[in-house]
């Protein structure tokens, strides 16, 4: 069985609410290492990526907040993820805000010809500097990984793109900006919004997702934003959106992925313990990691 390497990314510069930099600590406190060791994995916590401070002078060249510090953190993360995969281990990245996916995918992408990406999220994170209503880079990582947006973000790790549009499946979307909707139409990105999840049920959504990836990709990265879940189940997030995926549906999704044995790397992001209720969101994240990595009742 593969060794799991845990990488913490205390990043909060991709958005403006304080506290999400403590996500990795909250997830460790919720017992991630023990949980996975109980599944008989060898687990190594390789600690946190060092995140710099935001530049004090506002960035005049673009509207992207903290561009330099986010890019530097992404480069470091990409290098560590790359090395973990080179060693033959499974990278499990703990966020931090979703901007860290730029670095994770930059590290993962070079190992696969046709990387699949599951974007489990209330949002599309498909903005660029031109379409972003906020300037927050955590709303841009999926676009950047496709090669769209500011060259500092698309060029992380020196190659581009990290993932092709046809290999992306978004699950749980219910808050998309106009520019994101246009991009989804233009590129034909597959989206199971809450409408499809309600209509088809999570079982069918995952069956279709798994079948597509088995046919078309040679590795699949799961990027799970805790705000994909309903705020009732995951209240500790910076951009909650009501009407989300339930805890139970999420477990089912993770269990189906485990059974299909298609996931080759994963990240769990946007856990903000300051906004949480008694570390509930980190605890939910750890429970979902358990299911994703094979935990079963019988
Ligand atoms: N990873 C996230 N929680 N992203 C939220 C993005 C919200 C909004 N679409 C924006 O661009 O600012
Ligand atoms: Mn989100
Ligand atoms: Mn997100």
Coordinates of C-alpha atoms in Angstrom, one line a residue, residues 4-290:
X4 CA 0.6 9.0 2.3
X5 CA 2.5 12.3 2.6
X6 CA 0.6 15.1 4.3
X7 CA 1.5 18.6 3.3
X8 CA 0.1 21.6 5.2
X9 CA -0.3 24.9 3.4
X10 CA -1.2 27.7 5.8
X11 CA -2.2 30.1 3.1
X12 CA -4.8 32.9 3.6
X13 CA -3.6 35.4 1.0
X14 CA -6.0 34.2 -1.7
X15 CA -8.9 35.8 0.0
X16 CA -9.6 38.3 2.7
X17 CA -11.0 36.5 5.8
X18 CA -8.5 35.7 8.4
X19 CA -8.1 32.3 10.0
X20 CA -8.0 29.9 7.0
X21 CA -4.2 29.8 7.4
X22 CA -5.0 27.7 10.6
X23 CA -6.8 25.1 8.5
X24 CA -3.9 22.6 8.4
X25 CA -3.6 22.8 12.2
X26 CA -7.3 22.3 12.7
X27 CA -7.2 19.3 10.4
X28 CA -4.2 17.8 12.2
X29 CA -6.0 18.4 15.6
X30 CA -9.0 16.6 14.2
X31 CA -6.8 13.5 14.0
X32 CA -6.0 13.0 10.3
X33 CA -2.7 11.1 10.9
X34 CA -4.3 8.6 13.3
X35 CA -7.4 8.2 11.1
X36 CA -5.3 7.2 8.1
X37 CA -2.9 5.1 10.1
X38 CA -5.9 3.1 11.3
X39 CA -6.4 2.2 7.7
X40 CA -2.9 0.6 7.7
X41 CA -1.2 3.3 5.6
X42 CA 2.2 4.5 6.4
X43 CA 1.6 8.2 7.0
X44 CA 4.2 10.9 7.0
X45 CA 3.3 14.5 7.9
X46 CA 6.0 16.5 6.2
X47 CA 4.9 19.7 7.8
X48 CA 3.8 23.1 6.4
X49 CA 4.9 25.0 3.3
X50 CA 6.3 28.4 4.3
X51 CA 4.0 31.2 3.2
X52 CA 5.5 34.7 3.0
X53 CA 3.8 37.9 4.1
X54 CA 1.7 39.9 1.7
X55 CA 3.5 42.8 0.1
X56 CA 2.6 46.1 1.8
X57 CA 2.5 48.1 -1.3
X58 CA -0.7 47.4 -3.3
X59 CA -0.2 45.7 -6.6
X60 CA -0.6 48.3 -9.2
X61 CA 0.0 46.1 -12.2
X62 CA -3.2 44.0 -11.8
X63 CA -6.2 43.7 -9.4
X64 CA -4.9 40.4 -8.1
X65 CA -4.6 40.6 -4.3
X66 CA -1.2 39.3 -2.8
X67 CA -0.1 38.0 -6.2
X68 CA 3.5 37.8 -5.4
X69 CA 3.1 35.9 -2.1
X70 CA 0.6 33.5 -3.5
X71 CA 2.8 32.8 -6.5
X72 CA 5.8 32.2 -4.2
X73 CA 3.9 29.8 -2.0
X74 CA 2.5 28.0 -5.1
X75 CA 6.1 27.4 -6.5
X76 CA 7.2 25.9 -3.1
X77 CA 4.1 23.7 -2.9
X78 CA 4.5 22.5 -6.5
X79 CA 8.1 21.5 -5.8
X80 CA 7.1 19.5 -2.7
X81 CA 4.1 17.8 -4.4
X82 CA 6.3 16.9 -7.4
X83 CA 8.8 15.3 -5.1
X84 CA 6.2 13.3 -3.1
X85 CA 4.9 11.8 -6.4
X86 CA 8.5 11.1 -7.6
X87 CA 9.0 9.1 -4.4
X88 CA 5.9 7.1 -5.4
X89 CA 3.8 8.4 -2.5
X90 CA 0.3 9.8 -2.4
X91 CA 0.2 13.6 -1.8
X92 CA -2.6 14.8 0.6
X93 CA -2.6 18.6 0.8
X94 CA -4.3 20.5 3.6
X95 CA -5.4 24.1 3.1
X96 CA -5.4 26.9 3.4
X97 CA -7.5 28.8 0.9
X98 CA -8.2 27.3 -2.5
X99 CA -5.5 29.4 -4.3
X100 CA -3.2 26.6 -3.2
X101 CA -4.6 24.3 -5.9
X102 CA -2.5 26.3 -8.4
X103 CA 0.6 24.9 -6.7
X104 CA -0.8 21.4 -6.0
X105 CA -1.9 21.0 -9.6
X106 CA 1.5 22.4 -10.9
X107 CA 3.2 19.6 -8.9
X108 CA 0.8 16.9 -9.9
X109 CA 0.2 17.8 -13.6
X110 CA 3.7 17.0 -14.9
X111 CA 3.3 13.4 -13.9
X112 CA 0.2 12.7 -16.1
X113 CA -0.5 13.0 -19.8
X114 CA -4.2 13.3 -19.2
X115 CA -4.8 14.4 -15.6
X116 CA -8.4 14.4 -14.5
X117 CA -9.6 16.9 -11.9
X118 CA -12.7 16.7 -9.7
X119 CA -13.5 20.2 -8.4
X120 CA -15.8 19.6 -5.5
X121 CA -17.0 23.1 -4.7
X122 CA -19.9 25.6 -4.4
X123 CA -17.9 27.8 -6.8
X124 CA -16.2 27.3 -10.1
X125 CA -13.0 29.1 -9.2
X126 CA -12.8 29.9 -12.9
X127 CA -12.2 33.6 -12.7
X128 CA -9.3 35.5 -14.2
X129 CA -8.0 39.0 -13.4
X130 CA -10.4 40.2 -16.1
X131 CA -13.6 38.5 -14.8
X132 CA -13.0 38.4 -11.0
X133 CA -15.5 40.5 -9.0
X134 CA -13.2 40.3 -5.9
X135 CA -9.6 40.2 -7.0
X136 CA -9.3 37.2 -4.7
X137 CA -7.0 34.5 -6.1
X138 CA -8.9 31.7 -4.4
X139 CA -11.6 32.3 -7.0
X140 CA -9.1 31.7 -9.9
X141 CA -7.1 28.4 -9.4
X142 CA -9.1 26.3 -11.8
X143 CA -8.8 28.8 -14.6
X144 CA -5.1 29.3 -13.9
X145 CA -4.5 25.6 -14.0
X146 CA -6.2 25.5 -17.4
X147 CA -3.7 28.2 -18.6
X148 CA -6.1 31.1 -18.3
X149 CA -5.3 34.4 -16.5
X150 CA -2.2 36.2 -15.2
X151 CA 1.0 34.7 -16.5
X152 CA 2.5 34.7 -13.0
X153 CA -0.2 32.2 -12.0
X154 CA -0.4 30.2 -15.2
X155 CA 3.4 29.8 -15.4
X156 CA 3.9 28.2 -12.0
X157 CA 6.5 25.4 -12.3
X158 CA 7.3 26.5 -15.8
X159 CA 4.7 24.7 -17.9
X160 CA 1.2 25.3 -19.0
X161 CA -1.6 24.1 -18.9
X162 CA -1.7 21.7 -16.0
X163 CA -5.1 20.3 -16.9
X164 CA -7.2 20.3 -20.1
X165 CA -10.8 21.6 -20.0
X166 CA -12.2 18.3 -21.1
X167 CA -10.7 16.5 -18.1
X168 CA -12.3 18.7 -15.5
X169 CA -15.6 17.8 -13.6
X170 CA -17.1 20.3 -11.2
X171 CA -19.4 18.9 -8.6
X172 CA -21.6 21.0 -6.2
X173 CA -21.6 24.3 -8.0
X174 CA -24.3 26.8 -7.0
X175 CA -22.5 30.2 -7.1
X176 CA -21.0 31.0 -10.5
X177 CA -20.0 34.5 -11.7
X178 CA -21.0 35.6 -15.2
X179 CA -17.5 35.3 -16.6
X180 CA -17.3 31.8 -15.2
X181 CA -20.6 30.7 -16.8
X182 CA -19.3 32.0 -20.1
X183 CA -16.0 30.1 -19.8
X184 CA -17.9 26.9 -18.9
X185 CA -20.0 27.3 -22.0
X186 CA -17.1 28.2 -24.2
X187 CA -14.8 25.3 -23.1
X188 CA -17.6 22.8 -22.5
X189 CA -16.6 22.1 -18.9
X190 CA -18.6 19.4 -17.3
X191 CA -20.6 20.7 -14.3
X192 CA -22.8 18.7 -11.9
X193 CA -24.5 21.7 -10.2
X194 CA -26.8 21.2 -7.2
X195 CA -29.6 20.9 -9.8
X196 CA -28.0 17.8 -11.3
X197 CA -27.1 16.3 -7.9
X198 CA -30.8 16.7 -6.8
X199 CA -32.1 15.4 -10.1
X200 CA -29.8 12.5 -10.7
X201 CA -28.7 11.7 -7.2
X202 CA -25.1 11.5 -6.0
X203 CA -24.9 7.8 -7.0
X204 CA -25.4 8.5 -10.7
X205 CA -23.3 11.7 -10.6
X206 CA -20.4 9.7 -9.3
X207 CA -21.0 6.7 -11.6
X208 CA -20.8 9.1 -14.6
X209 CA -17.8 10.9 -13.2
X210 CA -15.9 7.7 -12.5
X211 CA -16.8 6.2 -15.9
X212 CA -15.5 9.3 -17.7
X213 CA -12.2 9.4 -15.9
X214 CA -11.6 5.7 -16.3
X215 CA -12.0 6.1 -20.0
X216 CA -10.1 9.3 -20.5
X217 CA -7.5 10.0 -17.9
X218 CA -4.4 8.4 -16.4
X219 CA -4.6 10.0 -12.9
X220 CA -7.3 11.9 -11.0
X221 CA -6.8 14.8 -8.5
X222 CA -9.6 15.5 -6.1
X223 CA -9.7 19.2 -5.1
X224 CA -12.3 19.4 -2.3
X225 CA -13.4 22.8 -1.1
X226 CA -15.3 22.3 2.2
X227 CA -17.8 25.0 1.0
X228 CA -19.0 22.4 -1.5
X229 CA -20.8 20.9 1.4
X230 CA -23.8 22.6 2.9
X231 CA -22.9 25.2 5.6
X232 CA -25.0 23.2 8.0
X233 CA -22.4 20.4 7.8
X234 CA -19.3 22.5 7.1
X235 CA -19.8 26.0 8.8
X236 CA -16.1 26.8 9.1
X237 CA -15.6 28.3 5.6
X238 CA -15.0 31.9 4.3
X239 CA -17.5 31.9 1.5
X240 CA -20.5 29.7 2.5
X241 CA -23.4 29.1 0.1
X242 CA -26.6 27.6 1.3
X243 CA -28.1 24.6 -0.4
X244 CA -25.0 22.5 -0.7
X245 CA -24.0 18.8 -0.8
X246 CA -24.8 17.0 2.5
X247 CA -22.4 15.2 4.7
X248 CA -24.0 11.9 3.7
X249 CA -23.8 12.5 0.0
X250 CA -20.2 13.6 0.4
X251 CA -19.3 10.3 2.2
X252 CA -21.0 8.4 -0.6
X253 CA -19.0 10.3 -3.2
X254 CA -15.7 9.6 -1.4
X255 CA -16.6 5.9 -0.9
X256 CA -17.4 5.5 -4.6
X257 CA -14.1 7.1 -5.5
X258 CA -12.3 4.8 -3.1
X259 CA -14.0 1.7 -4.6
X260 CA -13.1 2.9 -8.1
X261 CA -9.5 3.3 -7.1
X262 CA -9.0 6.3 -9.4
X263 CA -7.7 9.0 -7.1
X264 CA -4.0 9.7 -7.3
X265 CA -3.7 12.9 -5.2
X266 CA -6.1 15.0 -3.1
X267 CA -6.4 18.3 -1.3
X268 CA -8.9 19.6 1.2
X269 CA -9.2 23.3 1.4
X270 CA -10.9 26.4 2.9
X271 CA -11.2 25.0 6.5
X272 CA -11.3 28.1 8.7
X273 CA -11.3 27.2 12.4
X274 CA -12.1 30.8 13.4
X275 CA -15.4 30.7 11.6
X276 CA -16.1 27.1 12.7
X277 CA -18.2 25.5 15.4
X278 CA -15.9 23.4 17.7
X279 CA -13.7 22.3 14.8
X280 CA -16.7 20.6 13.1
X281 CA -15.5 21.4 9.6
X282 CA -12.0 20.0 10.1
X283 CA -13.6 16.9 11.7
X284 CA -15.8 16.5 8.6
X285 CA -12.8 16.9 6.4
X286 CA -10.9 14.2 8.2
X287 CA -14.0 11.9 8.0
X288 CA -14.2 12.4 4.3
X289 CA -10.5 11.7 3.9
X290 CA -11.1 8.4 5.7

